[in-house]
Amino acid sequence: MRKHNFSAGPAILPQEVIQGAAKAVLELDNIGLSLIEISHRSNEFKAIMEEACSLSLQLLGLEGKGYRAMFLQGGASLQFLMSAYNLLEKKAGYINSGTWSTKAIKEAKLLGEVVEIASSKDGNFNHIPKGFKISNDLDYIHLTTNNTIFGTQYKSLPDTEVPLVADMSSDIFSRSFDYSKFDLFYAGAQKNLGPSGVTLVVIKESSFNKVSRVIPSMLNYQVQSDAGSMFNTPPVFPVYTVLLNLRWIVKNGGLEGVGLENEKKAALIYNEIDRNPLFEGFAHADDRSNMNATYNLKDNQHAVVFDTLWNEANISGLKGHRSVGGYRASIYNAMPIESIQVLVDCMQEFERKA
Ligand SMILES: *Cc1c(COP(=O)(O)O)cnc(C)c1O
């Protein structure tokens, strides 16, 4: 029996996407070969890669606006380094909103001067930093749009002329937004986009050739993009599965459609967290993530009772990250609202029992 999968990542994907991917492993589109045994330079795979790139830009509203999409390896973690390699000439500003931002800062420091222009570390990252000054002498500002571990998400962006760079690993394709506000953004696929093993990078062409250092080919956005994401052998299975998921998003109303559904889903879980006297939300209400809802028990004494309830309800992956404790309901695009209702029912049953 399928579980209700609240895992933070690798995470839930639509059933039809998983079935389509499984089918293609056996045989791709009646060509007499498996997806994972054809050349990445075959016409079949080239078409897959091209559609994945163009559909990404189309969904993000960036088609014909001077942007390129590419699929790389090394996860968001390599992008922490690669973004700085390509864009950091003198000085960059970083907003520290959690564990992943902290890691991005550490890597960027290898390449140049990094100013932590704001941080929410004092509150154990339970909010998005706001109300800080931004100087204009920065090469770019880096931020993390959704903080997977702490359950916070930017609802609006800092007001600045400085180019914005973002790690969108856990909320890419989750909402409609003016993505042209960013010069560069990236997302490891395994949260809201596909299986692990591939990272989507979207970059404005004007961001090429921004630095004087020599950039190794594998780390050079222009080299990777000019090679059509095939400077080296791309991970064909994750790219294909991402493409199936992008098509699924189109079928479900694009970013507007999934965004509205995500709002409804988030409201369902947060309303229960706020209503139920036994729980408290972790993140500041204004900054709550629509992708990862973090919450704790007010009194941990009854944890076993609640844990037994949701385990028996066939729920999986609800345990919070060790740095927050409690619970984290990751409710990405593919999470059906019915599964969130099952969790809410457990929380109400717990209230009656405890
Ligand atoms: C999971 C995650 C990462 C790390 O991704 P990898 O693909 O494992 O490198 C980085 N940033 C955010 C926001 C994440 O959620």
Short mmCIF file of C-alpha atoms and ligand atoms in Angstrom, two decimals:
data_model
loop_
_atom_site.label_atom_id
_atom_site.label_comp_id
_atom_site.label_asym_id
_atom_site.label_seq_id
_atom_site.Cartn_x
_atom_site.Cartn_y
_atom_site.Cartn_z
CA MET A 1 0.00 0.00 0.00
CA ARG A 2 1.32 3.45 -0.96
CA LYS A 3 2.39 5.55 1.98
CA HIS A 4 1.63 9.22 2.50
CA ASN A 5 5.12 10.50 1.74
CA PHE A 6 6.08 13.63 3.69
CA SER A 7 9.81 13.19 3.09
CA ALA A 8 11.87 16.39 2.69
CA GLY A 9 14.00 14.95 -0.09
CA PRO A 10 14.40 12.90 -2.16
CA ALA A 11 10.70 13.36 -2.08
CA ILE A 12 7.31 12.54 -3.47
CA LEU A 13 6.74 12.59 -7.23
CA PRO A 14 3.43 12.21 -9.09
CA GLN A 15 2.51 8.55 -9.56
CA GLU A 16 2.11 9.02 -13.31
CA VAL A 17 5.63 10.46 -13.49
CA ILE A 18 7.09 7.47 -11.64
CA GLN A 19 5.14 5.10 -13.88
CA GLY A 20 6.27 6.92 -17.02
CA ALA A 21 9.89 6.80 -15.86
CA ALA A 22 9.63 3.10 -15.02
CA LYS A 23 8.17 2.38 -18.45
CA ALA A 24 10.96 4.27 -20.20
CA VAL A 25 13.58 2.25 -18.33
CA LEU A 26 12.07 -0.85 -19.94
CA GLU A 27 11.56 0.78 -23.33
CA LEU A 28 11.59 4.39 -24.45
CA ASP A 29 8.74 5.40 -26.76
CA ASN A 30 8.64 2.10 -28.70
CA ILE A 31 12.18 2.48 -30.04
CA GLY A 32 13.24 -1.00 -28.99
CA LEU A 33 15.75 0.35 -26.47
CA SER A 34 15.76 1.40 -22.84
CA LEU A 35 16.15 5.05 -21.87
CA ILE A 36 19.25 4.10 -19.89
CA GLU A 37 21.03 2.27 -22.70
CA ILE A 38 20.85 4.84 -25.50
CA SER A 39 23.50 7.40 -26.36
CA HIS A 40 22.99 10.80 -24.82
CA ARG A 41 23.86 12.09 -28.30
CA SER A 42 21.04 10.13 -29.93
CA ASN A 43 18.25 12.18 -31.48
CA GLU A 44 15.86 10.72 -28.92
CA PHE A 45 17.83 11.96 -25.94
CA LYS A 46 18.74 15.29 -27.49
CA ALA A 47 15.03 15.96 -27.93
CA ILE A 48 14.44 15.05 -24.27
CA MET A 49 17.13 17.45 -23.05
CA GLU A 50 15.97 20.25 -25.31
CA GLU A 51 12.36 19.92 -24.24
CA ALA A 52 13.36 19.82 -20.56
CA CYS A 53 15.30 23.07 -20.96
CA SER A 54 12.71 24.89 -23.05
CA LEU A 55 9.78 23.73 -20.94
CA SER A 56 11.59 24.93 -17.80
CA LEU A 57 12.01 28.42 -19.24
CA GLN A 58 8.44 28.43 -20.55
CA LEU A 59 6.95 27.49 -17.17
CA LEU A 60 9.08 30.12 -15.41
CA GLY A 61 7.91 32.80 -17.86
CA LEU A 62 11.48 33.35 -19.06
CA GLU A 63 11.24 32.23 -22.68
CA GLY A 64 12.68 34.82 -25.08
CA LYS A 65 13.98 36.94 -22.20
CA GLY A 66 17.69 36.21 -22.55
CA TYR A 67 17.84 33.29 -20.14
CA ARG A 68 19.28 29.81 -20.52
CA ALA A 69 18.35 26.66 -18.65
CA MET A 70 20.73 23.77 -18.17
CA PHE A 71 20.88 20.50 -16.27
CA LEU A 72 24.09 19.84 -14.37
CA GLN A 73 25.40 17.40 -11.81
CA GLY A 74 26.86 17.89 -8.35
CA GLY A 75 23.65 19.05 -6.70
CA ALA A 76 22.90 22.45 -5.24
CA SER A 77 26.04 21.94 -3.18
CA LEU A 78 28.24 22.30 -6.25
CA GLN A 79 26.23 25.39 -7.25
CA PHE A 80 27.30 27.06 -3.99
CA LEU A 81 30.81 27.01 -5.43
CA MET A 82 30.01 27.31 -9.13
CA SER A 83 27.84 30.43 -8.77
CA ALA A 84 30.66 32.22 -6.94
CA TYR A 85 33.22 30.95 -9.44
CA ASN A 86 31.28 32.57 -12.29
CA LEU A 87 29.98 35.73 -10.63
CA LEU A 88 32.13 36.74 -7.69
CA GLU A 89 34.79 39.20 -8.82
CA LYS A 90 35.28 41.38 -5.75
CA LYS A 91 32.54 41.23 -3.17
CA ALA A 92 29.20 39.47 -2.80
CA GLY A 93 26.40 39.77 -0.23
CA TYR A 94 24.82 36.69 1.30
CA ILE A 95 21.63 36.46 3.33
CA ASN A 96 21.95 33.71 5.88
CA SER A 97 18.55 32.11 6.43
CA GLY A 98 19.58 28.58 7.36
CA THR A 99 21.87 25.59 7.03
CA TRP A 100 22.00 25.70 3.22
CA SER A 101 22.73 29.43 3.11
CA THR A 102 25.50 28.89 5.63
CA LYS A 103 27.03 26.26 3.36
CA ALA A 104 26.73 28.56 0.34
CA ILE A 105 28.61 31.27 2.27
CA LYS A 106 31.39 28.87 3.18
CA GLU A 107 32.02 27.93 -0.45
CA ALA A 108 31.80 31.48 -1.81
CA LYS A 109 34.47 32.58 0.64
CA LEU A 110 36.93 30.44 -1.31
CA LEU A 111 36.54 32.79 -4.28
CA GLY A 112 36.35 36.31 -2.89
CA GLU A 113 35.03 38.65 -0.26
CA VAL A 114 31.70 37.65 1.21
CA VAL A 115 29.58 39.94 3.36
CA GLU A 116 26.82 38.35 5.40
CA ILE A 117 24.37 41.21 4.92
CA ALA A 118 21.66 39.69 7.13
CA SER A 119 21.09 36.59 9.21
CA SER A 120 18.32 34.96 11.21
CA LYS A 121 20.70 32.68 13.06
CA ASP A 122 19.86 34.33 16.40
CA GLY A 123 16.34 32.92 16.19
CA ASN A 124 17.55 29.48 15.09
CA PHE A 125 16.50 30.57 11.59
CA ASN A 126 12.80 30.71 12.44
CA HIS A 127 12.24 33.72 10.17
CA ILE A 128 13.44 35.40 6.98
CA PRO A 129 15.78 38.36 7.70
CA LYS A 130 14.23 41.71 6.78
CA GLY A 131 14.79 45.44 7.03
CA PHE A 132 18.54 45.49 6.34
CA LYS A 133 20.55 47.88 4.18
CA ILE A 134 22.09 46.77 0.90
CA SER A 135 25.06 48.63 -0.53
CA ASN A 136 25.38 48.92 -4.30
CA ASP A 137 28.98 47.77 -4.55
CA LEU A 138 28.12 44.09 -4.43
CA ASP A 139 28.57 41.78 -7.42
CA TYR A 140 25.38 39.97 -6.41
CA ILE A 141 23.21 39.00 -3.49
CA HIS A 142 22.66 35.32 -2.75
CA LEU A 143 19.59 34.06 -0.94
CA THR A 144 17.77 30.78 -0.30
CA THR A 145 14.13 31.20 -1.36
CA ASN A 146 12.88 28.27 0.72
CA ASN A 147 14.63 26.96 3.80
CA THR A 148 13.84 23.27 3.71
CA ILE A 149 15.06 22.49 7.22
CA PHE A 150 13.51 25.42 9.09
CA GLY A 151 10.31 25.81 7.05
CA THR A 152 10.64 29.46 6.04
CA GLN A 153 10.13 30.98 2.59
CA TYR A 154 10.55 34.40 1.02
CA LYS A 155 7.19 35.94 0.11
CA SER A 156 8.83 39.00 -1.45
CA LEU A 157 12.38 39.82 -2.45
CA PRO A 158 14.81 42.44 -1.13
CA ASP A 159 14.38 45.73 -2.97
CA THR A 160 17.69 46.29 -4.73
CA GLU A 161 19.40 46.94 -8.06
CA VAL A 162 22.11 44.42 -7.22
CA PRO A 163 21.74 41.15 -9.23
CA LEU A 164 19.97 38.40 -7.29
CA VAL A 165 21.18 34.80 -7.15
CA ALA A 166 19.04 32.16 -5.49
CA ASP A 167 19.11 28.60 -4.28
CA MET A 168 15.56 27.43 -5.08
CA SER A 169 16.14 23.74 -4.45
CA SER A 170 13.02 23.19 -2.40
CA ASP A 171 10.50 25.55 -3.98
CA ILE A 172 11.37 25.63 -7.67
CA PHE A 173 8.20 25.34 -9.82
CA SER A 174 5.98 25.65 -6.73
CA ARG A 175 4.49 29.10 -7.39
CA SER A 176 4.18 31.80 -9.99
CA PHE A 177 6.63 34.59 -9.33
CA ASP A 178 8.56 37.15 -11.32
CA TYR A 179 11.58 34.98 -12.02
CA SER A 180 13.15 37.68 -14.19
CA LYS A 181 14.16 39.35 -10.92
CA PHE A 182 16.99 36.82 -10.72
CA ASP A 183 20.19 36.75 -12.74
CA LEU A 184 20.86 33.18 -11.69
CA PHE A 185 19.04 30.49 -9.79
CA TYR A 186 19.52 26.80 -9.27
CA ALA A 187 17.75 23.83 -7.75
CA GLY A 188 18.81 20.29 -6.92
CA ALA A 189 16.02 18.21 -8.45
CA GLN A 190 15.24 15.87 -5.60
CA LYS A 191 12.87 18.13 -3.64
CA ASN A 192 10.21 19.37 -6.02
CA LEU A 193 11.42 18.48 -9.48
CA GLY A 194 12.58 14.90 -9.96
CA PRO A 195 14.95 12.23 -8.70
CA SER A 196 18.35 13.12 -7.24
CA GLY A 197 21.30 13.33 -9.59
CA VAL A 198 20.54 16.46 -11.55
CA THR A 199 20.39 20.19 -10.85
CA LEU A 200 18.51 22.79 -12.84
CA VAL A 201 20.44 26.02 -13.42
CA VAL A 202 18.79 29.07 -14.99
CA ILE A 203 21.02 31.97 -15.90
CA LYS A 204 20.69 35.30 -17.66
CA GLU A 205 23.03 35.37 -20.66
CA SER A 206 24.37 38.73 -19.52
CA SER A 207 25.85 36.92 -16.51
CA PHE A 208 28.39 35.10 -18.65
CA ASN A 209 31.96 36.45 -18.59
CA LYS A 210 31.50 38.46 -15.42
CA VAL A 211 34.81 37.56 -13.79
CA SER A 212 38.49 37.79 -14.67
CA ARG A 213 39.51 34.39 -13.26
CA VAL A 214 39.94 31.36 -15.49
CA ILE A 215 37.00 29.03 -14.87
CA PRO A 216 37.52 25.27 -15.27
CA SER A 217 35.30 23.96 -18.08
CA MET A 218 33.10 21.80 -15.88
CA LEU A 219 32.40 24.81 -13.62
CA ASN A 220 31.83 27.29 -16.42
CA TYR A 221 28.16 28.12 -17.05
CA GLN A 222 28.78 29.27 -20.60
CA VAL A 223 30.71 26.12 -21.51
CA GLN A 224 28.01 23.93 -20.00
CA SER A 225 25.18 25.85 -21.64
CA ASP A 226 26.84 26.13 -25.06
CA ALA A 227 27.31 22.35 -24.94
CA GLY A 228 23.56 21.94 -24.37
CA SER A 229 24.09 20.46 -20.88
CA MET A 230 26.18 17.75 -22.52
CA PHE A 231 29.74 18.88 -21.93
CA ASN A 232 30.04 15.51 -20.29
CA THR A 233 27.57 12.65 -20.21
CA PRO A 234 24.40 13.93 -18.55
CA PRO A 235 22.37 11.82 -16.09
CA VAL A 236 19.80 10.62 -18.60
CA PHE A 237 17.35 9.02 -16.18
CA PRO A 238 16.90 12.03 -13.85
CA VAL A 239 16.65 14.42 -16.80
CA TYR A 240 13.93 12.32 -18.43
CA THR A 241 12.01 12.01 -15.17
CA VAL A 242 12.25 15.78 -14.65
CA LEU A 243 10.81 16.25 -18.14
CA LEU A 244 7.83 14.02 -17.28
CA ASN A 245 7.30 16.08 -14.14
CA LEU A 246 7.47 19.36 -16.07
CA ARG A 247 4.80 18.02 -18.42
CA TRP A 248 2.74 17.08 -15.36
CA ILE A 249 3.03 20.66 -14.09
CA VAL A 250 1.83 22.00 -17.47
CA LYS A 251 -1.14 19.61 -17.30
CA ASN A 252 -1.95 20.88 -13.83
CA GLY A 253 -2.24 24.52 -14.81
CA GLY A 254 1.41 25.56 -14.84
CA LEU A 255 2.90 27.47 -11.93
CA GLU A 256 -0.35 29.34 -11.40
CA GLY A 257 -2.27 26.10 -11.05
CA VAL A 258 0.15 24.26 -8.78
CA GLY A 259 0.77 27.48 -6.83
CA LEU A 260 -2.93 27.85 -5.96
CA GLU A 261 -3.15 24.21 -4.96
CA ASN A 262 -0.01 24.59 -2.82
CA GLU A 263 -1.62 27.56 -1.03
CA LYS A 264 -4.67 25.44 -0.18
CA LYS A 265 -2.53 22.55 1.01
CA ALA A 266 -0.37 24.77 3.21
CA ALA A 267 -3.45 26.47 4.70
CA LEU A 268 -4.88 23.07 5.67
CA ILE A 269 -1.85 22.01 7.72
CA TYR A 270 -1.06 25.44 9.21
CA ASN A 271 -4.69 25.98 10.28
CA GLU A 272 -4.52 22.75 12.24
CA ILE A 273 -1.13 23.60 13.76
CA ASP A 274 -2.57 26.94 14.96
CA ARG A 275 -5.91 25.53 16.10
CA ASN A 276 -4.64 22.44 17.91
CA PRO A 277 -3.59 23.34 21.48
CA LEU A 278 -1.02 20.54 21.60
CA PHE A 279 1.15 21.89 18.76
CA GLU A 280 3.05 25.04 17.94
CA GLY A 281 4.46 26.18 14.63
CA PHE A 282 8.20 26.73 14.42
CA ALA A 283 8.51 29.51 11.81
CA HIS A 284 7.15 33.06 12.12
CA ALA A 285 3.68 33.07 10.58
CA ASP A 286 4.56 35.65 7.89
CA ASP A 287 7.50 33.62 6.66
CA ARG A 288 5.96 30.18 6.66
CA SER A 289 6.96 27.89 3.83
CA ASN A 290 4.29 26.42 1.57
CA MET A 291 6.63 23.48 0.97
CA ASN A 292 7.89 22.46 4.42
CA ALA A 293 5.68 23.01 7.47
CA THR A 294 7.73 22.75 10.66
CA TYR A 295 6.09 22.33 14.06
CA ASN A 296 6.66 20.94 17.50
CA LEU A 297 4.70 19.48 20.36
CA LYS A 298 4.20 21.96 23.20
CA ASP A 299 4.81 19.08 25.59
CA ASN A 300 7.05 16.28 24.38
CA GLN A 301 5.71 13.93 27.01
CA HIS A 302 3.07 12.60 24.65
CA ALA A 303 5.32 12.25 21.61
CA VAL A 304 4.99 8.45 21.56
CA VAL A 305 1.21 8.70 21.31
CA PHE A 306 1.35 11.02 18.30
CA ASP A 307 4.17 9.10 16.63
CA THR A 308 2.21 5.86 16.92
CA LEU A 309 -0.89 7.50 15.45
CA TRP A 310 0.75 8.82 12.30
CA ASN A 311 2.82 5.70 11.77
CA GLU A 312 -0.34 3.61 11.95
CA ALA A 313 -1.99 5.98 9.47
CA ASN A 314 0.65 4.98 6.91
CA ILE A 315 2.44 8.33 7.04
CA SER A 316 6.16 8.38 6.28
CA GLY A 317 8.95 10.96 6.58
CA LEU A 318 7.34 13.32 9.10
CA LYS A 319 10.20 13.56 11.62
CA GLY A 320 11.73 17.03 11.82
CA HIS A 321 15.37 17.74 11.04
CA ARG A 322 17.60 17.32 14.10
CA SER A 323 18.30 21.07 14.25
CA VAL A 324 14.60 21.87 14.74
CA GLY A 325 13.19 18.66 16.24
CA GLY A 326 9.47 17.95 16.20
CA TYR A 327 7.82 17.46 12.86
CA ARG A 328 8.23 18.61 9.30
CA ALA A 329 5.49 18.03 6.78
CA SER A 330 7.04 18.42 3.35
CA ILE A 331 4.15 19.04 1.01
CA TYR A 332 5.68 19.48 -2.43
CA ASN A 333 3.74 19.80 -5.69
CA ALA A 334 3.03 16.08 -5.94
CA MET A 335 1.58 15.80 -2.42
CA PRO A 336 -2.20 15.29 -2.70
CA ILE A 337 -4.33 17.35 -0.34
CA GLU A 338 -5.98 14.08 0.77
CA SER A 339 -2.67 12.98 2.34
CA ILE A 340 -2.46 16.23 4.28
CA GLN A 341 -6.01 15.59 5.50
CA VAL A 342 -4.86 12.20 6.81
CA LEU A 343 -2.15 13.96 8.82
CA VAL A 344 -4.60 16.58 10.11
CA ASP A 345 -6.94 13.76 11.18
CA CYS A 346 -4.04 12.20 13.16
CA MET A 347 -3.38 15.53 14.88
CA GLN A 348 -7.06 15.78 15.85
CA GLU A 349 -7.19 12.18 17.02
CA PHE A 350 -4.10 12.93 19.13
CA GLU A 351 -5.85 15.91 20.69
CA ARG A 352 -8.73 13.63 21.75
CA LYS A 353 -6.38 10.95 23.14
CA ALA A 354 -3.64 12.90 24.90
C1 LIG B 1 18.56 19.85 -0.21
C2 LIG B 1 19.02 21.23 -0.38
C3 LIG B 1 20.34 21.53 -0.80
C4 LIG B 1 21.38 20.45 -1.03
O1 LIG B 1 21.17 19.85 -2.24
P1 LIG B 1 22.20 18.77 -2.83
O2 LIG B 1 21.55 18.46 -4.13
O3 LIG B 1 22.22 17.62 -1.88
O4 LIG B 1 23.52 19.41 -2.96
C5 LIG B 1 20.68 22.84 -0.97
N1 LIG B 1 19.80 23.84 -0.76
C6 LIG B 1 18.53 23.60 -0.37
C7 LIG B 1 17.60 24.75 -0.15
C8 LIG B 1 18.11 22.30 -0.17
O5 LIG B 1 16.85 22.05 0.22
#
